[in-house]
Tab-separated table of N, CA and C in Angstrom:
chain	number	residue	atom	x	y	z
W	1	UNK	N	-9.912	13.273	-2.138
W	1	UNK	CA	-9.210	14.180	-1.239
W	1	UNK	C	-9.320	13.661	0.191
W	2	UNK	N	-8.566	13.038	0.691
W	2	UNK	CA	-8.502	12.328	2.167
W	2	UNK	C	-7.409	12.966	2.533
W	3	UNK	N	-7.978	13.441	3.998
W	3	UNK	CA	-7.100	14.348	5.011
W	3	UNK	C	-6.470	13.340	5.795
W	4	UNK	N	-5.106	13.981	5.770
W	4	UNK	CA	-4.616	12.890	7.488
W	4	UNK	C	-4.113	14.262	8.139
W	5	UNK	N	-3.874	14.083	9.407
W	5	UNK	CA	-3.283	14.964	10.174
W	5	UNK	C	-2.408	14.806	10.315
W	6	UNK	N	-0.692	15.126	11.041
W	6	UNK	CA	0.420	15.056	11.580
W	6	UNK	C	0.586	13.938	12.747
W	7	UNK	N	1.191	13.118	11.933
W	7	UNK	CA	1.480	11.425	12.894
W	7	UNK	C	0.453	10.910	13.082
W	8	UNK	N	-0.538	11.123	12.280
W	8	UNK	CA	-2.022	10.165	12.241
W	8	UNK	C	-1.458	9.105	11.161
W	9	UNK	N	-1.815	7.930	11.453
W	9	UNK	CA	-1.662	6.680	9.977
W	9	UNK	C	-2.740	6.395	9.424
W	10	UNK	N	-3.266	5.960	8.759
W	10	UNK	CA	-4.676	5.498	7.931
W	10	UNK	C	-3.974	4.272	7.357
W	11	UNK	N	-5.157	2.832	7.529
W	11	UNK	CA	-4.308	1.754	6.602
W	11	UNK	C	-5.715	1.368	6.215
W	12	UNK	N	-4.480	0.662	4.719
W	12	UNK	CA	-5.808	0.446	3.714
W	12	UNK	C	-5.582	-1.192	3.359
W	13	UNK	N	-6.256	-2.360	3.678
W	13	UNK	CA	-5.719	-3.418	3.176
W	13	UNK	C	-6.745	-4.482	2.045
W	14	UNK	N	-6.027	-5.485	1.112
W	14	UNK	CA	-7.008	-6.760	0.528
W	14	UNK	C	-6.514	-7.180	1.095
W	15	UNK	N	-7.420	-8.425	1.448
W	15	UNK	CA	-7.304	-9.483	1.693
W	15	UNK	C	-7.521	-10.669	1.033
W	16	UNK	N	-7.042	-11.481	0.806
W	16	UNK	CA	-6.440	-12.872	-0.008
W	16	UNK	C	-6.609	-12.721	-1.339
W	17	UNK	N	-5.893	-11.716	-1.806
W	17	UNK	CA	-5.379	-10.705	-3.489
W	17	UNK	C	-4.254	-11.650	-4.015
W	18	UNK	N	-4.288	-11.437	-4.684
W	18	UNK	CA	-2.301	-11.326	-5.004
W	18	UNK	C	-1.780	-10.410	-5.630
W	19	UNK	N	-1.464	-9.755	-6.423
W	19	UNK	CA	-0.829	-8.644	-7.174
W	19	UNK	C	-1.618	-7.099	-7.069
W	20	UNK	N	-0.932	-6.310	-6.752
W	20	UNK	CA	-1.725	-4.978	-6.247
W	20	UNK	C	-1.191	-3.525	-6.958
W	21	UNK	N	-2.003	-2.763	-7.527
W	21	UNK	CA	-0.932	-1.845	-7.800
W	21	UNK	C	-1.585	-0.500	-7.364
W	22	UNK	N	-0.407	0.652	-7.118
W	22	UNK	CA	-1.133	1.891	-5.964
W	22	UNK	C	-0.556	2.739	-6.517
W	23	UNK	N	-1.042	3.624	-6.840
W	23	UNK	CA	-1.072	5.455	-7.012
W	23	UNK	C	-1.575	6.123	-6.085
W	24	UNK	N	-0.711	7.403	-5.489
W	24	UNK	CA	-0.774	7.965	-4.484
W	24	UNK	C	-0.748	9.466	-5.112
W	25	UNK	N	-0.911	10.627	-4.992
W	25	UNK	CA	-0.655	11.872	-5.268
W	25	UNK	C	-0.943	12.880	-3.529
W	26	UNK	N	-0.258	12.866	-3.779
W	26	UNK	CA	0.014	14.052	-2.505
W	26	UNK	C	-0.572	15.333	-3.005
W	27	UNK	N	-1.553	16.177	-2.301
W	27	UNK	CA	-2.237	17.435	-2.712
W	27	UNK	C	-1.595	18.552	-1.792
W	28	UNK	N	-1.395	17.597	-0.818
W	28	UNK	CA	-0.586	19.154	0.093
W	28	UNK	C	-0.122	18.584	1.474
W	29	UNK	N	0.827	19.228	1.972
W	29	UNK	CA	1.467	18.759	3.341
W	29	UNK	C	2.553	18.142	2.441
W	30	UNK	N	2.937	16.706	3.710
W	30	UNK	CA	4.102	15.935	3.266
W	30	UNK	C	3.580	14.430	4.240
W	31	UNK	N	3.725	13.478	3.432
W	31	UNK	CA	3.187	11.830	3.557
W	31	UNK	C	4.365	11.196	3.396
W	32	UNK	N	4.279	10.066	4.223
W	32	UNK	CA	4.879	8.505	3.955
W	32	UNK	C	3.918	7.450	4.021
W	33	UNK	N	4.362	6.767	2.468
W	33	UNK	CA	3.468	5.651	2.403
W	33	UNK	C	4.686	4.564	2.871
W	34	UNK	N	4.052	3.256	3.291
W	34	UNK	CA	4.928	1.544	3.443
W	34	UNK	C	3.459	0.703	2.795
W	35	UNK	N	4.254	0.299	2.152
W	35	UNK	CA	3.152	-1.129	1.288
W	35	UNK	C	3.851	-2.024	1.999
W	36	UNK	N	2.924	-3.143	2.372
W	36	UNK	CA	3.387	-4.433	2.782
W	36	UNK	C	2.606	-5.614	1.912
W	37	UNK	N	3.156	-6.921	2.040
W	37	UNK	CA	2.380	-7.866	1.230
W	37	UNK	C	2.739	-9.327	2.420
W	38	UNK	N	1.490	-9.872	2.741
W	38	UNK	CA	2.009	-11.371	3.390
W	38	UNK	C	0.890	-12.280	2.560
W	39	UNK	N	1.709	-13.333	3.164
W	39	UNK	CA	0.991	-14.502	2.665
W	39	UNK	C	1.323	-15.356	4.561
W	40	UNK	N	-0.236	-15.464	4.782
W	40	UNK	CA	-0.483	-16.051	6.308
W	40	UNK	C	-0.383	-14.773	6.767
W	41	UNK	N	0.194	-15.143	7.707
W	41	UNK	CA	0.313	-13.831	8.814
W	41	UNK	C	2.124	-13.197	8.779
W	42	UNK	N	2.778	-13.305	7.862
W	42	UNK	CA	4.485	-13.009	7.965
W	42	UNK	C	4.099	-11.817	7.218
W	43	UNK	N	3.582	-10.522	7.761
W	43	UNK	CA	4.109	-9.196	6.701
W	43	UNK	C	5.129	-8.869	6.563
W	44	UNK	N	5.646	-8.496	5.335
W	44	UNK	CA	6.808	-8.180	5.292
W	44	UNK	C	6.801	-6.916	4.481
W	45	UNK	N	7.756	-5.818	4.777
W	45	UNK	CA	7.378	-4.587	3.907
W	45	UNK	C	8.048	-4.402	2.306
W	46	UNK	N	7.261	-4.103	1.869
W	46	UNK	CA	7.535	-4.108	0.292
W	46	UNK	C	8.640	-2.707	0.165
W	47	UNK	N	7.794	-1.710	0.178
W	47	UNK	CA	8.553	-0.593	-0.132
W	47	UNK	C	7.714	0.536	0.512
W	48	UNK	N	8.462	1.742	0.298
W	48	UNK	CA	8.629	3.097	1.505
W	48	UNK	C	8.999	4.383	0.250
W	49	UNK	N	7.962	4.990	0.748
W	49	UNK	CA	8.089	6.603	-0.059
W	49	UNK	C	7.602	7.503	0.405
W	50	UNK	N	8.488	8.707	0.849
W	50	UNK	CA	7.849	10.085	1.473
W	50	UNK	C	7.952	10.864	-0.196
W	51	UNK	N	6.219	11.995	0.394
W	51	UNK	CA	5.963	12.676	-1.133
W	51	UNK	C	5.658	13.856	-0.228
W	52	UNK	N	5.934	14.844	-0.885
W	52	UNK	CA	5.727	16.038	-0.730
W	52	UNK	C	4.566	16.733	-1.359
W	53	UNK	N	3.702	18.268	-1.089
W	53	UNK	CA	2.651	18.691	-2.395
W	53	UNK	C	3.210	18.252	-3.795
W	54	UNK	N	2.081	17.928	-4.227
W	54	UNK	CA	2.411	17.733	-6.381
W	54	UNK	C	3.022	16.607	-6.360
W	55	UNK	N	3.669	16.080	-5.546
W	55	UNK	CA	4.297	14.675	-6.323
W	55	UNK	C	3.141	13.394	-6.288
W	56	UNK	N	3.823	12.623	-7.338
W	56	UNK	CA	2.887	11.158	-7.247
W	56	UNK	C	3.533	9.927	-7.452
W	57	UNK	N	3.649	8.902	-6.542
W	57	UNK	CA	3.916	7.806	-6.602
W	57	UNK	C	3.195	6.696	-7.153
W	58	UNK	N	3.154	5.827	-8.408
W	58	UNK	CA	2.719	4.758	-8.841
W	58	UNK	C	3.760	3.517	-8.491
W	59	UNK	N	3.490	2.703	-8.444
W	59	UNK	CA	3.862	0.947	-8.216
W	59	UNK	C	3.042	0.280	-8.042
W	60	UNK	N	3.767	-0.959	-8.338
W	60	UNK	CA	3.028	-2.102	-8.300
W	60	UNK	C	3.688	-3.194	-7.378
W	61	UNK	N	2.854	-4.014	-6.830
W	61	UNK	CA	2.733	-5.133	-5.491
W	61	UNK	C	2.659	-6.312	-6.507
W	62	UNK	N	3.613	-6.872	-7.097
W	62	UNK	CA	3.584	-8.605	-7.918
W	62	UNK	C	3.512	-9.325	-6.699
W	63	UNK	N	2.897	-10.629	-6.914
W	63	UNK	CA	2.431	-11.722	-6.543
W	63	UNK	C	3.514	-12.285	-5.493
W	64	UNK	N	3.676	-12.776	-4.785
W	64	UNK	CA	5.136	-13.651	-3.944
W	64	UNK	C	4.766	-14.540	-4.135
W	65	UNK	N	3.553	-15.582	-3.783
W	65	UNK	CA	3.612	-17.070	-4.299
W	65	UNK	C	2.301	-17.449	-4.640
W	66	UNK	N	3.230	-18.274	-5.359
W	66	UNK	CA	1.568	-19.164	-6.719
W	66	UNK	C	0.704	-20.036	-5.863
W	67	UNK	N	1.205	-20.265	-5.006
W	67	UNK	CA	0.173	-21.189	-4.508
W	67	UNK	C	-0.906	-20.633	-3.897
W	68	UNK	N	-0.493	-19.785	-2.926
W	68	UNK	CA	-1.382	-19.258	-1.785
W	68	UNK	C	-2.003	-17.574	-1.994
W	69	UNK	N	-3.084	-16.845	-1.588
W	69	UNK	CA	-3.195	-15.628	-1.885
W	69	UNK	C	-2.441	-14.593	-0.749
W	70	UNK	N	-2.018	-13.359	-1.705
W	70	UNK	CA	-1.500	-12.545	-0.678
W	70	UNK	C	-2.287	-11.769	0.193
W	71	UNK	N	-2.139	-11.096	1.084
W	71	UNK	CA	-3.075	-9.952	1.819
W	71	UNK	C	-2.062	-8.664	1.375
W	72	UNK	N	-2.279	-7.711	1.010
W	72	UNK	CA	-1.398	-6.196	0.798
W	72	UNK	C	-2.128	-4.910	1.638
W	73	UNK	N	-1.496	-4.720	1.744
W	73	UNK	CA	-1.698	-3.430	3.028
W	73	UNK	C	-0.760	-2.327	2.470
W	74	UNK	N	-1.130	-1.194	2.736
W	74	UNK	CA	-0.721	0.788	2.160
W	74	UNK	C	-1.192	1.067	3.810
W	75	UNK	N	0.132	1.568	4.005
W	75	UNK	CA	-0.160	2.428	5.629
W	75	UNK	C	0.280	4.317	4.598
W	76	UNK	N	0.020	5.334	5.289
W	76	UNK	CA	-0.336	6.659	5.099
W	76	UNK	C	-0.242	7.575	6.046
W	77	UNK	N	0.915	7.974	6.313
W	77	UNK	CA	1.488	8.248	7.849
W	77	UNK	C	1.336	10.049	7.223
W	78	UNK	N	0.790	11.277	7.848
W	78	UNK	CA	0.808	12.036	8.100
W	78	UNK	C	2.510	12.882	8.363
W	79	UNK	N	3.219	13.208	7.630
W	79	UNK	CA	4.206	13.860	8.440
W	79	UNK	C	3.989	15.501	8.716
W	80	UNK	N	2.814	15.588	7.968
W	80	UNK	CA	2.794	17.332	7.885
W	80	UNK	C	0.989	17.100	8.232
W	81	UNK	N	0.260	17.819	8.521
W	81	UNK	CA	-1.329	17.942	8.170
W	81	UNK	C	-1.337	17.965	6.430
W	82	UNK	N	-2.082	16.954	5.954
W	82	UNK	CA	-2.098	16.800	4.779
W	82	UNK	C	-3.304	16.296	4.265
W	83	UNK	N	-3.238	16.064	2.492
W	83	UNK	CA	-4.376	15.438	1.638
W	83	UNK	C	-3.585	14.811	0.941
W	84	UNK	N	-4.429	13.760	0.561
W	84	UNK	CA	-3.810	13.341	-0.611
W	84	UNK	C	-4.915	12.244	-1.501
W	85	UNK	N	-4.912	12.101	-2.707
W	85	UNK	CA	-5.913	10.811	-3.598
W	85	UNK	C	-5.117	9.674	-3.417
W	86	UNK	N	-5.587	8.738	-3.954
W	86	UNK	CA	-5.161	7.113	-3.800
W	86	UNK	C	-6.033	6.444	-4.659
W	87	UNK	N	-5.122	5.293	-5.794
W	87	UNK	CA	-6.006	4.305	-6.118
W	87	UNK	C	-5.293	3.054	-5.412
W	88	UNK	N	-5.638	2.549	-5.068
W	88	UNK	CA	-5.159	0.706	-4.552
W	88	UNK	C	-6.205	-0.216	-4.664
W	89	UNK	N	-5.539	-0.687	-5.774
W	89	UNK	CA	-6.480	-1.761	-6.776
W	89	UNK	C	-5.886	-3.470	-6.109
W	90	UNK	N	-6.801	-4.489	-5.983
W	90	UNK	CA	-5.587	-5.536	-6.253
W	90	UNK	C	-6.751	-6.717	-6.980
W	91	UNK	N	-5.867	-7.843	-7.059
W	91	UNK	CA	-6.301	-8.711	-8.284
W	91	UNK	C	-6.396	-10.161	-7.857
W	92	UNK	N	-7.152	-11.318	-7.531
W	92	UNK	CA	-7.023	-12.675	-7.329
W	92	UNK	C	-6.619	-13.501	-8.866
W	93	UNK	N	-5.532	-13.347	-8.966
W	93	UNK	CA	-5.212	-14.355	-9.987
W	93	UNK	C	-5.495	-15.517	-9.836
């Protein structure tokens, strides 16, 4: 149960991962998550989801390149005073 407040962000990142996958459940208020994934320093944003109470977002962060490891980052933007759980797992293949 992690609180954010209204236009507070919380970020959660690995570093030199590659493949990541995140479950989010919203307990109350209203959230926007942005996943990002770089390799070096070029973040680039993966994907974007506002959740409301009761809903839950799962996805997954695949790999961008074989050679090098990624860094993945989950930002958690507050749009309402809120809670919400989180798993964000990631993996060094």
């Amino acid at each position: 149960n992690e609180g954010i407040g209204a236009g507070i962000t919380k970020e959660y990142c690995h570093d030199d991962q590659d493949r990541s996958s995140l479950s989010i459940n919203c307990l109350n208020g209203k959230i926007q998550i942005v996943t990002y994934r770089a390799v070096w320093w070029d973040y680039t944003e993966f994907s974007r989801k506002e959740l409301s109470a009761g809903q839950t977002w799962t996805m997954e962060i695949p790999r961008q390149d074989r050679r090098y490891d990624q860094t993945n980052r989950v930002q958690v933007t507050g749009l309402e005073a809120s809670s919400f759980n989180m798993s964000f797992r990631s993996w060094d293949d």
